[in-house]
Amino acid sequence: MQVLSARRPRIVVRDLAKTFREGARTLEAVRDVSFEVADQEFVAIVGPSGCGKSTILNMLGGLVTPSAGAIEVDGGPVTDVPRKVGYVFQKDTVFPWRTVRRNVALGLEYRGVRGTELETRVREGVRLAGLEGFEDAFPATLSGGMRQRVALMRTLVVNPEILLMDEPFGALDTHTKLSLHAELLTLWEARHQTVVFVTHDLSEAITLADRVIVMTRRPGRIKLVHDVPIPRPRDVIKLRETEEYAHEYSVMWHVLGEELGAPGGVQGDMRTGAGSRLVSGHPQSAPGARPSLQ
């Protein structure tokens, strides 16, 4: 496992806050959020519904302007949608009037790629997505998993250095989701983009990420930042049968469960091991160490 501190940060977030205003009404979505994402790191953000996970991702991608705080990508402020960033949305965003081939080509066309290069990169994207034979199919004829493969590959074929993913597999059945987890990990391990992945699924976060950020209820703050010291490459099926997986799930569920009001959530004093630092009174894991709850 790589030491995170040895890698330069691609994303730096400092004291981030967002309040939405509509007339006399205000909604504080995010408060005092600070974290860094290292080059080639896969970070998952998990938390209760409505805690501001997607809002944070939208601010990272330049789609929403923060109310306070700062975001830097490669040392520069985010003032617009960075060209080096690719975004995979929660909703099915494939265009129904475009075939698989033309959906995959969309981002490349937008960036001015034409001719033989366009054809070659689209063909490779379709192959990597396992959609050969469906190039001329329209989305209405595809399963949910196939459409999500199209959306994912449409983003990946432009070779973004940073990949933002907003619950991309949330609406899929378990079998399809696990299949796409395996495909995503294979692609990421080949390309090693920097990834920030929002999910409400703790199992998904542990399966995919190097590090998991656990959020509080709204207004969202960071409650725990926890390293996942499970070696790569990971088998998404066998992983869930291991003691390591059970341990990581238990540690994070105890913290997340308190925010959800679920049985097993941390109550009262929580002491942490060498792998934890505190964030606003909450435990945050340090690189290379494992937290424990006693």
C-alpha positions in Angstrom: 0.0 0.0 0.0 1.4 3.4 -1.0 2.1 6.0 1.7 -0.3 8.8 1.1 2.0 11.4 2.5 4.6 10.6 -0.1 2.3 11.7 -2.9 1.5 15.3 -3.8 -2.1 16.4 -3.2 -4.2 16.9 -6.3 -7.1 18.3 -4.4 -7.0 20.6 -1.3 -10.2 21.6 0.4 -10.0 24.2 3.3 -12.9 25.3 5.5 -15.5 24.6 2.9 -19.1 25.7 3.5 -22.2 26.0 1.5 -25.5 27.6 2.4 -28.4 27.6 -0.2 -30.8 30.6 -0.1 -34.2 30.8 -1.7 -36.1 33.9 -0.7 -36.2 34.1 3.1 -35.3 30.5 3.5 -31.8 29.2 4.0 -30.4 25.7 4.1 -26.9 25.1 5.5 -25.7 22.1 3.5 -22.0 21.9 4.4 -20.0 23.4 7.2 -16.2 23.7 7.8 -15.0 20.8 5.6 -11.3 20.3 5.1 -9.4 17.4 3.5 -6.8 16.6 0.8 -6.8 14.0 -1.9 -3.4 12.7 -3.0 -2.4 12.1 -6.6 -3.8 8.7 -7.8 -5.7 8.2 -4.6 -9.2 6.8 -4.6 -11.3 8.5 -1.8 -14.9 7.7 -1.0 -17.3 10.1 0.8 -20.1 8.4 2.7 -22.8 9.8 5.0 -26.5 10.1 5.8 -28.9 11.2 3.0 -28.9 15.0 2.7 -25.5 15.5 4.5 -24.0 17.4 1.6 -22.0 14.7 -0.1 -23.1 15.6 -3.6 -22.8 19.3 -2.8 -19.2 18.8 -2.0 -18.6 16.9 -5.2 -20.4 19.7 -7.2 -18.1 22.3 -5.6 -15.0 20.2 -6.4 -16.2 20.1 -10.0 -16.9 23.8 -10.3 -20.6 23.3 -10.7 -21.5 25.0 -7.4 -19.8 28.0 -5.8 -18.9 27.6 -2.2 -20.3 30.1 0.4 -17.0 30.0 2.2 -13.6 28.3 2.1 -11.4 27.4 -0.7 -10.8 24.5 -3.2 -7.5 24.0 -5.1 -6.8 21.6 -7.8 -3.1 21.2 -8.6 -2.3 24.4 -6.7 -4.8 26.6 -8.5 -8.3 27.7 -7.3 -11.4 26.1 -8.8 -13.4 28.9 -10.4 -15.0 26.9 -13.2 -15.3 23.3 -14.4 -11.6 22.2 -14.7 -10.9 20.5 -18.1 -8.8 17.9 -16.3 -11.9 16.7 -14.3 -14.4 14.1 -15.5 -17.8 13.7 -13.8 -20.0 10.6 -13.6 -23.5 11.6 -12.3 -25.9 9.8 -10.1 -28.7 9.8 -12.7 -28.7 8.0 -16.0 -27.3 10.8 -18.2 -26.9 8.9 -21.5 -28.7 10.7 -24.4 -31.6 8.6 -25.7 -31.3 9.9 -29.2 -27.6 8.8 -29.5 -26.4 5.3 -30.0 -23.9 3.7 -27.7 -21.1 4.7 -30.1 -22.2 8.3 -30.3 -22.8 8.6 -26.5 -19.3 7.4 -25.8 -18.0 9.9 -28.4 -19.7 12.9 -26.9 -17.0 14.1 -24.5 -14.3 13.7 -27.2 -16.4 15.6 -29.7 -16.8 18.4 -27.2 -13.0 18.6 -26.8 -12.5 18.8 -30.5 -11.3 15.2 -31.2 -12.2 14.2 -34.8 -11.5 11.7 -37.5 -9.4 8.6 -37.0 -8.5 9.5 -33.4 -12.1 9.8 -32.4 -13.0 6.5 -34.0 -10.1 4.7 -32.4 -10.7 6.0 -28.9 -14.5 5.3 -29.1 -13.8 1.8 -30.3 -11.5 1.2 -27.4 -14.0 2.6 -25.0 -16.7 0.4 -26.2 -14.4 -2.6 -25.9 -13.4 -1.7 -22.4 -17.0 -1.3 -21.4 -17.8 -4.8 -22.7 -20.3 -3.4 -25.2 -19.0 -4.7 -28.5 -21.9 -5.7 -30.7 -24.0 -2.9 -29.1 -22.3 0.0 -30.8 -25.4 1.0 -32.8 -27.9 0.3 -30.1 -30.0 3.1 -28.5 -30.2 3.4 -24.7 -33.8 2.3 -24.6 -32.7 -1.2 -25.6 -30.0 -1.5 -22.9 -30.2 -2.6 -19.3 -29.5 -0.2 -16.5 -26.0 -1.6 -16.0 -25.2 -1.3 -19.7 -26.3 2.3 -19.7 -24.2 3.1 -16.7 -21.2 1.5 -18.5 -21.8 3.8 -21.4 -22.0 6.9 -19.1 -18.8 5.7 -17.3 -16.9 5.1 -20.5 -18.1 8.4 -22.0 -16.2 10.1 -19.2 -13.1 7.8 -19.2 -12.4 8.0 -22.9 -11.4 11.6 -22.5 -8.7 10.5 -20.0 -9.5 12.8 -17.2 -6.8 13.2 -14.6 -9.4 13.5 -11.8 -12.6 11.6 -11.7 -15.6 12.7 -9.7 -18.4 10.1 -9.3 -21.7 10.8 -7.6 -23.4 7.6 -6.5 -23.1 6.2 -10.1 -24.2 2.7 -9.2 -26.8 3.6 -6.6 -29.9 2.6 -8.6 -28.5 -0.8 -9.8 -29.2 -4.3 -8.4 -26.5 -5.9 -6.2 -25.2 -8.3 -8.9 -24.8 -5.5 -11.5 -23.3 -3.2 -9.0 -20.6 -5.8 -8.0 -19.8 -6.4 -11.7 -19.3 -2.7 -12.2 -17.2 -2.4 -9.1 -14.8 -5.0 -10.6 -14.7 -3.2 -13.9 -14.1 0.2 -12.3 -11.3 -1.2 -10.2 -9.7 -2.8 -13.2 -9.8 0.4 -15.2 -8.6 2.5 -12.3 -5.7 0.2 -11.5 -4.6 0.5 -15.2 -5.0 4.3 -15.3 -4.6 5.5 -11.7 -6.7 8.6 -11.9 -7.4 10.6 -8.8 -11.0 9.6 -7.8 -13.5 11.1 -5.4 -16.5 8.8 -5.2 -19.7 9.7 -3.3 -21.9 6.9 -2.0 -24.4 6.0 0.7 -23.2 2.4 0.6 -20.5 1.7 3.2 -19.7 -1.7 1.6 -19.1 0.0 -1.7 -16.8 2.6 -0.1 -14.7 -0.1 1.6 -14.6 -2.2 -1.6 -13.3 0.6 -3.8 -11.5 3.2 -1.8 -8.0 3.8 -0.3 -9.6 6.2 2.2 -13.2 6.8 3.4 -14.5 10.2 4.6 -17.6 9.8 6.8 -19.9 12.8 7.1 -22.2 13.9 9.8 -25.9 14.7 9.4 -26.7 18.1 7.8 -25.0 20.5 8.0 -22.4 18.0 6.8 -19.1 18.0 8.6 -16.3 15.4 8.5 -16.7 13.0 11.3 -14.1 10.4 10.4 -11.4 10.0 7.8 -10.3 6.4 7.7 -7.7 4.5 5.7 -8.7 1.2 4.2 -5.5 -0.9 4.5 -6.8 -3.8 2.4 -4.2 -4.8 -0.3 -4.8 -4.3 -4.0 -5.8 -5.7 -6.4 -9.1 -6.5 -4.6 -11.6 -9.3 -5.5 -15.0 -7.6 -5.0 -16.7 -10.9 -4.1 -14.0 -12.6 -2.0 -13.2 -9.4 -0.2 -16.5 -9.4 1.7 -15.7 -12.8 3.2 -12.4 -11.6 4.8 -11.8 -10.6 8.4 -10.2 -7.4 7.1 -13.4 -6.3 5.4 -15.5 -7.2 8.5 -13.1 -5.1 10.7 -13.2 -2.1 8.4 -17.0 -2.3 8.1 -17.4 -2.5 11.9 -15.1 0.5 12.6 -16.9 2.7 10.2 -20.4 1.5 10.9 -20.0 2.3 14.6 -19.3 5.9 13.5 -21.8 6.2 10.7 -24.5 4.4 12.7 -24.5 7.2 15.3 -25.4 9.7 12.6 -28.1 7.4 11.2 -29.5 6.7 14.7 -29.0 3.0 14.0 -28.3 0.3 16.6 -24.6 -0.3 17.0 -23.8 3.4 16.5 -21.2 4.9 18.8 -22.7 6.2 22.0 -20.9 8.3 24.6 -17.1 8.3 24.7 -15.3 6.9 21.7 -11.6 6.1 22.0 -9.5 5.5 19.0 -6.3 3.8 18.3 -3.1 5.0 16.6 -4.8 5.2 13.3 -7.2 8.1 14.2 -7.0 11.8 14.4 -9.8 14.1 15.5 -11.8 16.3 13.1 -13.9 18.9 15.0 -14.1 16.5 17.9 -14.4 13.4 15.8 -11.9 10.7 15.0 -9.9 11.0 11.8 -7.5 8.2 10.6 -3.9 8.9 9.9 -2.2 7.3 6.9 -0.9 3.9 7.4 -2.5 3.1 10.7 -5.7 1.4 11.8 -8.3 2.8 14.2 -10.0 0.8 16.8 -13.1 1.3 18.9 -12.9 0.2 22.5 
